[in-house]
């Protein structure tokens, strides 16, 4: 965020101050590494989350929007296939040879958010500290990546659902960062810290690895640093800007 603040100050010094101060739609494309905390830390390691979001910003810099995020990663802490492994740790395929089965993290978040852009510079009201609060649905599961050359009957079709630990629930979201929107320069970026707290539960009726139904309530937390590019679409009577 310090880098963005320095960039904003430099742009003002070059005469890029005037920006559109009316209503606008902000189409955002972001990416973030996500660190799992709480109960989620016992299931997954570091993951990554690309995002697409759309915000409406008022003349007074209040914001309301929607966001969609995809979660993926290759670090799975829980071996849900332990019951299928031999003493040497391999899973045997239908041809009695070891199968290459990989476990991956997959998930998503969809939600609504509201926030405020706190301008720090009078001649650029569309750049400053950005605060968001939101709520939505967080979902995650363990993806079982099958061997493309060797079948494992226990991991085909509906059997996969007994191992994937599909989990979802109501989730709260917070973001604090710095946003730069400059109509003249085309530099429209946001960077900051985000947090998700999911009150989740397993959605499978039976778990094959534990041989019981998982009815435990979970607190799944994600903490990340998001960097986004923004495409602004100005609405109504936009202020004309000249170089």
XYZ file of N, CA and C in Angstrom, residues 48-232:
555
model
N -4.494 -20.227 -3.608
C -4.512 -19.012 -4.430
C -5.946 -18.750 -4.890
N -6.254 -17.464 -5.130
C -7.642 -17.096 -5.377
C -7.758 -15.972 -6.396
N -7.982 -16.273 -7.677
C -8.360 -15.243 -8.636
C -9.798 -14.793 -8.365
N -10.082 -13.534 -8.722
C -11.391 -12.971 -8.399
C -11.868 -12.059 -9.513
N -13.182 -12.051 -9.733
C -13.842 -11.050 -10.565
C -14.937 -10.417 -9.720
N -14.990 -9.083 -9.707
C -16.009 -8.403 -8.923
C -16.498 -7.175 -9.678
N -17.694 -6.743 -9.329
C -18.296 -5.562 -9.936
C -18.852 -4.684 -8.837
N -18.410 -3.415 -8.800
C -18.832 -2.464 -7.776
C -19.535 -1.266 -8.403
N -20.489 -0.726 -7.677
C -21.096 0.560 -8.013
C -20.633 1.566 -6.975
N -20.022 2.665 -7.427
C -19.529 3.688 -6.520
C -20.324 4.972 -6.733
N -20.786 5.566 -5.642
C -21.601 6.768 -5.714
C -20.706 8.015 -5.822
N -21.342 9.167 -6.000
C -20.587 10.419 -6.070
C -19.843 10.705 -4.775
N -20.381 10.222 -3.657
C -19.743 10.445 -2.355
C -18.844 9.292 -1.928
N -18.530 8.404 -2.871
C -17.560 7.317 -2.666
C -18.046 6.179 -1.766
N -19.364 6.006 -1.648
C -19.880 4.782 -1.047
C -19.914 3.696 -2.121
N -19.708 2.447 -1.700
C -19.545 1.352 -2.658
C -20.442 0.186 -2.286
N -21.065 -0.413 -3.289
C -21.793 -1.668 -3.113
C -21.476 -2.554 -4.310
N -21.281 -3.849 -4.061
C -20.872 -4.695 -5.179
C -21.081 -6.173 -4.934
N -20.724 -6.957 -5.947
C -20.771 -8.415 -5.881
C -19.394 -8.950 -6.257
N -19.051 -10.103 -5.736
C -17.751 -10.692 -6.059
C -17.838 -12.200 -6.166
N -16.996 -12.742 -7.017
C -16.868 -14.176 -7.161
C -15.403 -14.553 -7.133
N -15.056 -15.576 -6.375
C -13.655 -15.961 -6.182
C -13.529 -17.473 -6.335
N -12.473 -17.896 -7.012
C -12.175 -19.319 -7.194
C -10.942 -19.660 -6.368
N -10.999 -20.754 -5.623
C -9.893 -21.172 -4.760
C -9.254 -22.441 -5.308
N -7.921 -22.459 -5.316
C -7.234 -23.685 -5.722
C -5.884 -23.767 -5.026
N -5.381 -24.974 -4.917
C -4.081 -25.198 -4.301
C -3.700 -26.664 -4.408
N -2.446 -26.968 -4.146
C -1.952 -28.342 -4.262
C -1.519 -28.936 -2.924
N -1.707 -28.172 -1.839
C -1.263 -28.640 -0.522
C -2.472 -29.087 0.294
N -2.703 -30.410 0.366
C -3.798 -30.981 1.133
C -3.222 -31.703 2.344
N -3.636 -31.273 3.539
C -3.068 -31.815 4.775
C -3.731 -33.125 5.204
N -5.003 -33.320 4.850
C -5.726 -34.523 5.251
C -5.655 -35.570 4.144
N -5.173 -36.757 4.480
C -5.116 -37.835 3.496
C -6.415 -38.644 3.580
N -7.394 -38.234 2.805
C -8.700 -38.907 2.852
C -8.657 -40.293 2.211
N -7.571 -40.610 1.524
C -7.440 -41.912 0.857
C -6.544 -42.875 1.620
N -6.249 -42.559 2.883
C -5.339 -43.407 3.662
C -5.847 -44.846 3.749
N -7.165 -45.037 3.810
C -7.729 -46.378 3.925
C -7.578 -47.215 2.677
N -7.233 -46.574 1.555
C -7.051 -47.307 0.295
C -5.591 -47.607 0.000
N -4.703 -47.107 0.803
C -3.267 -47.248 0.511
C -2.713 -48.552 1.089
N -1.700 -49.069 0.419
C -0.978 -50.235 0.923
C 0.003 -49.802 2.008
N 0.710 -50.745 2.585
C 1.689 -50.410 3.620
C 2.779 -49.499 3.092
N 3.049 -49.561 1.804
C 4.075 -48.701 1.217
C 3.510 -47.334 0.796
N 2.219 -47.110 1.000
C 1.636 -45.804 0.739
C 1.075 -45.596 -0.648
N 0.941 -46.643 -1.452
C 0.424 -46.482 -2.814
C -0.998 -47.012 -2.897
N -1.697 -46.568 -3.933
C -3.040 -47.047 -4.227
C -2.962 -47.923 -5.469
N -3.521 -49.112 -5.398
C -3.415 -50.080 -6.483
C -4.598 -49.926 -7.444
N -4.284 -49.839 -8.745
C -5.308 -49.733 -9.761
C -5.874 -51.074 -10.159
N -6.787 -51.072 -11.134
C -7.446 -52.311 -11.538
C -6.520 -53.266 -12.284
N -5.338 -52.780 -12.707
C -4.379 -53.669 -13.352
C -3.300 -54.130 -12.377
N -3.560 -53.890 -11.076
C -2.671 -54.306 -9.981
C -1.337 -53.572 -9.987
N -1.325 -52.414 -10.605
C -0.138 -51.549 -10.582
C -0.468 -50.279 -9.805
N 0.552 -49.596 -9.229
C 0.297 -48.365 -8.472
C -0.329 -47.277 -9.356
N -1.366 -46.644 -8.854
C -2.034 -45.559 -9.571
C -1.532 -44.212 -9.048
N -1.427 -43.250 -9.948
C -0.984 -41.905 -9.585
C -2.208 -41.050 -9.253
N -2.556 -40.994 -7.970
C -3.721 -40.245 -7.506
C -3.236 -39.025 -6.720
N -3.673 -37.848 -7.123
C -3.257 -36.609 -6.479
C -4.446 -35.942 -5.790
N -4.177 -35.307 -4.656
C -5.197 -34.556 -3.925
C -4.953 -33.061 -4.115
N -6.024 -32.318 -4.386
C -5.918 -30.883 -4.641
C -7.005 -30.123 -3.885
N -6.725 -28.880 -3.606
C -7.723 -28.000 -3.000
C -8.540 -27.308 -4.085
N -9.864 -27.282 -3.907
C -10.750 -26.549 -4.789
C -11.822 -25.868 -3.953
N -12.256 -24.701 -4.418
C -13.287 -24.007 -3.664
C -13.738 -22.747 -4.364
N -14.650 -22.045 -3.731
C -15.181 -20.812 -4.301
C -15.799 -19.958 -3.210
N -15.981 -18.685 -3.537
C -16.709 -17.763 -2.672
C -17.525 -16.839 -3.553
N -18.807 -16.673 -3.227
C -19.678 -15.727 -3.911
C -20.387 -14.895 -2.848
N -20.366 -13.574 -3.016
C -20.990 -12.756 -1.994
C -21.256 -11.331 -2.422
N -21.896 -10.606 -1.534
C -22.172 -9.179 -1.681
C -21.261 -8.407 -0.734
N -20.972 -7.159 -1.086
C -20.134 -6.346 -0.220
C -20.547 -4.883 -0.304
N -20.239 -4.161 0.757
C -20.470 -2.722 0.796
C -19.252 -2.083 1.431
N -18.959 -0.853 1.034
C -17.755 -0.240 1.563
C -17.699 1.251 1.313
N -16.512 1.756 1.547
C -16.292 3.196 1.465
C -14.869 3.454 0.983
N -14.741 4.396 0.071
C -13.428 4.874 -0.364
C -13.166 6.197 0.346
N -12.144 6.227 1.180
C -11.792 7.419 1.947
C -10.691 8.153 1.202
N -11.052 9.251 0.560
C -10.090 10.003 -0.248
C -9.073 10.706 0.641
N -7.827 10.700 0.201
C -6.749 11.357 0.942
C -6.255 12.620 0.264
N -6.711 12.870 -0.977
C -6.227 14.013 -1.736
C -7.408 14.750 -2.355
N -7.496 16.053 -2.143
C -8.633 16.827 -2.629
C -8.733 16.819 -4.154
N -7.596 16.822 -4.845
C -7.647 16.888 -6.301
C -7.765 15.518 -6.962
N -7.877 14.459 -6.167
C -8.157 13.132 -6.719
C -9.061 12.380 -5.743
N -10.365 12.662 -5.770
C -11.278 12.053 -4.803
C -11.512 10.562 -5.003
N -11.026 10.009 -6.099
C -11.257 8.604 -6.372
C -10.072 7.711 -6.017
N -9.156 8.208 -5.225
C -8.030 7.398 -4.768
C -7.848 7.602 -3.270
N -7.618 6.504 -2.569
C -7.447 6.590 -1.122
C -7.611 5.236 -0.469
N -7.930 5.240 0.811
C -8.092 4.015 1.586
C -9.455 3.403 1.280
N -9.448 2.121 0.961
C -10.694 1.415 0.649
C -11.014 0.404 1.736
N -12.260 0.454 2.228
C -12.745 -0.463 3.256
C -13.971 -1.199 2.728
N -14.010 -2.525 2.889
C -15.152 -3.338 2.471
C -15.591 -4.263 3.587
N -16.903 -4.459 3.711
C -17.483 -5.502 4.545
C -18.449 -6.287 3.665
N -18.476 -7.605 3.836
C -19.339 -8.393 2.981
C -19.762 -9.701 3.622
N -20.638 -10.414 2.927
C -21.102 -11.727 3.375
C -21.464 -12.549 2.147
N -21.290 -13.854 2.272
C -21.595 -14.719 1.140
C -21.463 -16.185 1.510
N -21.215 -17.009 0.505
C -21.094 -18.450 0.684
C -19.689 -18.900 0.315
N -18.996 -19.489 1.272
C -17.684 -20.099 1.031
C -17.868 -21.606 0.913
N -17.273 -22.187 -0.116
C -17.347 -23.633 -0.317
C -15.969 -24.176 -0.663
N -15.641 -25.342 -0.129
C -14.360 -25.976 -0.476
C -14.510 -27.489 -0.426
N -13.625 -28.147 -1.156
C -13.613 -29.606 -1.194
C -12.216 -30.081 -1.555
N -11.995 -31.378 -1.379
C -10.753 -32.010 -1.803
C -10.994 -32.645 -3.174
N -10.285 -32.169 -4.164
C -10.417 -32.750 -5.498
C -9.487 -33.946 -5.624
N -10.047 -35.082 -6.009
C -9.251 -36.297 -6.194
C -8.932 -36.406 -7.675
N -7.677 -36.138 -8.005
C -7.235 -36.120 -9.396
C -6.797 -37.522 -9.786
N -7.581 -38.167 -10.620
C -7.365 -39.575 -10.939
C -6.226 -39.775 -11.938
N -5.704 -40.980 -11.920
C -4.689 -41.391 -12.881
C -5.345 -41.506 -14.263
N -4.859 -40.772 -15.274
C -5.505 -40.828 -16.594
C -5.289 -42.147 -17.326
N -4.367 -42.961 -16.835
C -4.042 -44.204 -17.544
C -4.442 -45.466 -16.776
N -4.841 -45.288 -15.508
C -5.099 -46.470 -14.679
C -6.312 -46.221 -13.800
N -7.315 -47.040 -13.887
C -8.555 -46.856 -13.146
C -8.450 -47.434 -11.737
N -9.124 -46.771 -10.804
C -9.256 -47.266 -9.436
C -10.759 -47.339 -9.153
N -11.345 -48.537 -9.133
C -12.803 -48.660 -9.005
C -13.374 -47.955 -7.784
N -12.630 -47.922 -6.675
C -13.141 -47.284 -5.457
C -13.257 -45.768 -5.593
N -12.677 -45.204 -6.666
C -12.666 -43.754 -6.834
C -13.360 -43.329 -8.123
N -14.355 -44.084 -8.525
C -15.073 -43.771 -9.746
C -16.512 -43.361 -9.446
N -17.044 -42.465 -10.285
C -18.447 -42.075 -10.190
C -18.828 -41.476 -8.856
N -19.942 -41.974 -8.301
C -20.483 -41.440 -7.054
C -19.590 -41.732 -5.856
N -18.677 -42.692 -5.969
C -17.795 -42.999 -4.847
C -16.906 -41.809 -4.475
N -16.599 -40.973 -5.453
C -15.736 -39.821 -5.173
C -16.342 -38.894 -4.121
N -17.666 -38.798 -4.102
C -18.326 -37.906 -3.144
C -18.109 -38.352 -1.701
N -17.802 -39.614 -1.506
C -17.553 -40.103 -0.158
C -16.197 -39.710 0.388
N -15.343 -39.151 -0.478
C -13.999 -38.775 -0.045
C -13.708 -37.272 -0.157
N -14.524 -36.515 -0.878
C -14.129 -35.131 -1.200
C -14.372 -34.119 -0.089
N -15.135 -34.481 0.957
C -15.398 -33.611 2.108
C -15.918 -32.234 1.698
N -16.889 -32.233 0.828
C -17.529 -30.994 0.399
C -18.081 -30.251 1.614
N -17.699 -28.981 1.745
C -18.044 -28.178 2.920
C -18.423 -26.779 2.477
N -19.466 -26.206 3.071
C -19.799 -24.815 2.780
C -20.584 -24.197 3.926
N -20.810 -22.879 3.820
C -21.566 -22.187 4.856
C -21.463 -20.688 4.723
N -22.265 -19.990 5.521
C -22.279 -18.531 5.549
C -20.910 -18.001 5.948
N -20.462 -16.968 5.239
C -19.107 -16.449 5.450
C -19.116 -14.927 5.489
N -18.354 -14.360 6.417
C -18.162 -12.922 6.517
C -16.839 -12.540 5.856
N -16.792 -11.323 5.323
C -15.621 -10.881 4.560
C -15.261 -9.445 4.920
N -13.941 -9.184 5.067
C -13.445 -7.833 5.319
C -12.238 -7.553 4.418
N -12.119 -6.293 4.014
C -10.978 -5.870 3.187
C -10.572 -4.464 3.599
N -9.260 -4.227 3.697
C -8.718 -2.895 3.907
C -7.490 -2.751 3.016
N -7.476 -1.690 2.229
C -6.372 -1.509 1.301
C -6.310 -0.099 0.761
N -5.572 0.059 -0.321
C -5.421 1.369 -0.957
C -5.787 1.233 -2.434
N -6.581 2.203 -2.910
C -7.051 2.176 -4.284
C -6.614 3.426 -5.032
N -6.151 3.225 -6.263
C -5.793 4.326 -7.157
C -6.663 4.226 -8.404
N -7.458 5.252 -8.662
C -8.233 5.330 -9.898
C -7.908 6.656 -10.565
N -7.245 6.598 -11.716
C -6.908 7.804 -12.446
C -7.426 7.711 -13.864
N -8.430 8.490 -14.191
C -9.039 8.399 -15.515
C -8.056 8.777 -16.610
N -7.227 9.785 -16.360
C -6.281 10.248 -17.377
C -5.186 9.229 -17.650
N -4.619 8.685 -16.594
C -3.431 7.844 -16.742
C -3.756 6.405 -17.086
N -4.975 5.960 -16.804
C -5.313 4.564 -17.015
C -4.761 3.659 -15.946
N -4.193 4.220 -14.881
C -3.686 3.428 -13.767
C -4.820 3.251 -12.764
N -5.387 2.065 -12.695
C -6.523 1.780 -11.825
C -6.241 0.476 -11.094
N -5.687 0.572 -9.902
C -5.269 -0.620 -9.166
C -5.668 -0.500 -7.696
N -5.823 -1.669 -7.071
C -6.136 -1.758 -5.650
C -5.293 -2.865 -5.044
N -4.797 -2.636 -3.835
C -4.034 -3.661 -3.123
C -4.346 -3.563 -1.642
N -4.495 -4.719 -0.999
C -4.776 -4.690 0.431
C -4.984 -6.070 1.013
N -5.279 -6.071 2.298
C -5.449 -7.308 3.049
C -6.929 -7.676 3.133
N -7.221 -8.976 3.014
C -8.595 -9.442 3.107
C -8.686 -10.642 4.037
N -9.883 -10.820 4.615
C -10.126 -11.897 5.565
C -11.517 -12.473 5.327
N -11.631 -13.798 5.483
C -12.905 -14.498 5.352
C -13.067 -15.404 6.568
N -14.265 -15.364 7.171
C -14.573 -16.242 8.298
C -15.823 -17.033 7.941
N -15.637 -18.321 7.647
C -16.735 -19.160 7.206
C -17.275 -20.042 8.320
N -18.586 -19.971 8.564
C -19.253 -20.836 9.536
C -19.844 -22.003 8.746
N -19.045 -23.040 8.604
C -19.321 -24.075 7.613
C -19.597 -25.437 8.246
N -19.997 -26.361 7.366
C -20.294 -27.718 7.789
C -20.210 -28.639 6.576
N -19.860 -29.900 6.795
C -19.820 -30.882 5.714
C -21.210 -31.062 5.117
N -21.260 -31.194 3.780
C -22.534 -31.391 3.091
C -22.681 -32.810 2.537
N -21.800 -33.718 2.944
C -21.916 -35.114 2.546
C -22.571 -35.906 3.678
N -23.440 -36.838 3.306
C -24.152 -37.616 4.313
C -23.284 -38.683 4.965
N -22.150 -39.018 4.308
C -21.280 -40.051 4.866
C -19.870 -39.847 4.346
N -18.892 -40.038 5.232
C -17.487 -39.896 4.857
C -16.840 -41.272 4.863
N -16.350 -41.713 3.698
C -15.798 -43.054 3.589
C -14.524 -43.247 4.413
N -13.693 -42.209 4.507
C -12.411 -42.375 5.193
C -12.591 -42.526 6.706
N -13.544 -41.797 7.299
C -13.775 -41.904 8.742
C -14.881 -42.897 9.074
N -15.667 -43.302 8.043
C -16.759 -44.264 8.163
C -17.905 -43.775 9.058
N -18.030 -42.471 9.200
C -19.146 -41.868 9.927
C -19.564 -40.599 9.194
N -20.728 -40.079 9.523
C -21.171 -38.797 8.982
C -20.475 -37.676 9.752
N -19.962 -36.682 9.032
C -19.286 -35.549 9.657
C -20.319 -34.463 9.955
N -20.654 -34.284 11.230
C -21.662 -33.302 11.637
C -21.065 -32.133 12.410
N -19.761 -32.040 12.457
C -19.097 -30.998 13.235
C -19.272 -29.620 12.593
N -19.485 -28.605 13.425
C -19.502 -27.218 12.973
C -18.054 -26.729 12.864
N -17.774 -25.953 11.805
C -16.407 -25.532 11.540
C -16.309 -24.007 11.489
N -15.117 -23.516 11.776
C -14.789 -22.114 11.543
C -13.592 -22.095 10.599
N -13.874 -21.853 9.317
C -12.844 -21.843 8.272
C -12.461 -20.395 7.968
N -11.183 -20.074 8.135
C -10.707 -18.695 7.980
C -9.665 -18.635 6.871
N -9.765 -17.611 6.053
C -8.767 -17.323 5.025
C -8.238 -15.912 5.239
N -6.929 -15.737 5.113
C -6.297 -14.419 5.186
C -5.398 -14.274 3.969
N -5.543 -13.162 3.240
C -4.761 -12.997 2.020
C -4.420 -11.554 1.730
N -3.557 -11.376 0.742
C -3.214 -10.045 0.240
C -3.594 -10.005 -1.229
N -4.567 -9.135 -1.560
C -5.125 -9.114 -2.913
C -4.626 -7.901 -3.689
N -4.287 -8.155 -4.961
C -3.903 -7.100 -5.905
C -4.874 -7.164 -7.071
N -5.494 -6.027 -7.415
C -6.528 -6.008 -8.443
C -6.315 -4.889 -9.444
N -6.709 -5.149 -10.689
C -6.800 -4.129 -11.725
C -8.276 -3.791 -11.927
N -8.560 -2.523 -12.194
C -9.944 -2.065 -12.302
C -10.199 -1.397 -13.648
N -11.338 -1.735 -14.252
C -11.834 -1.039 -15.431
C -13.038 -0.199 -15.005
N -12.905 1.138 -14.964
C -14.034 1.981 -14.554
C -14.924 2.339 -15.739
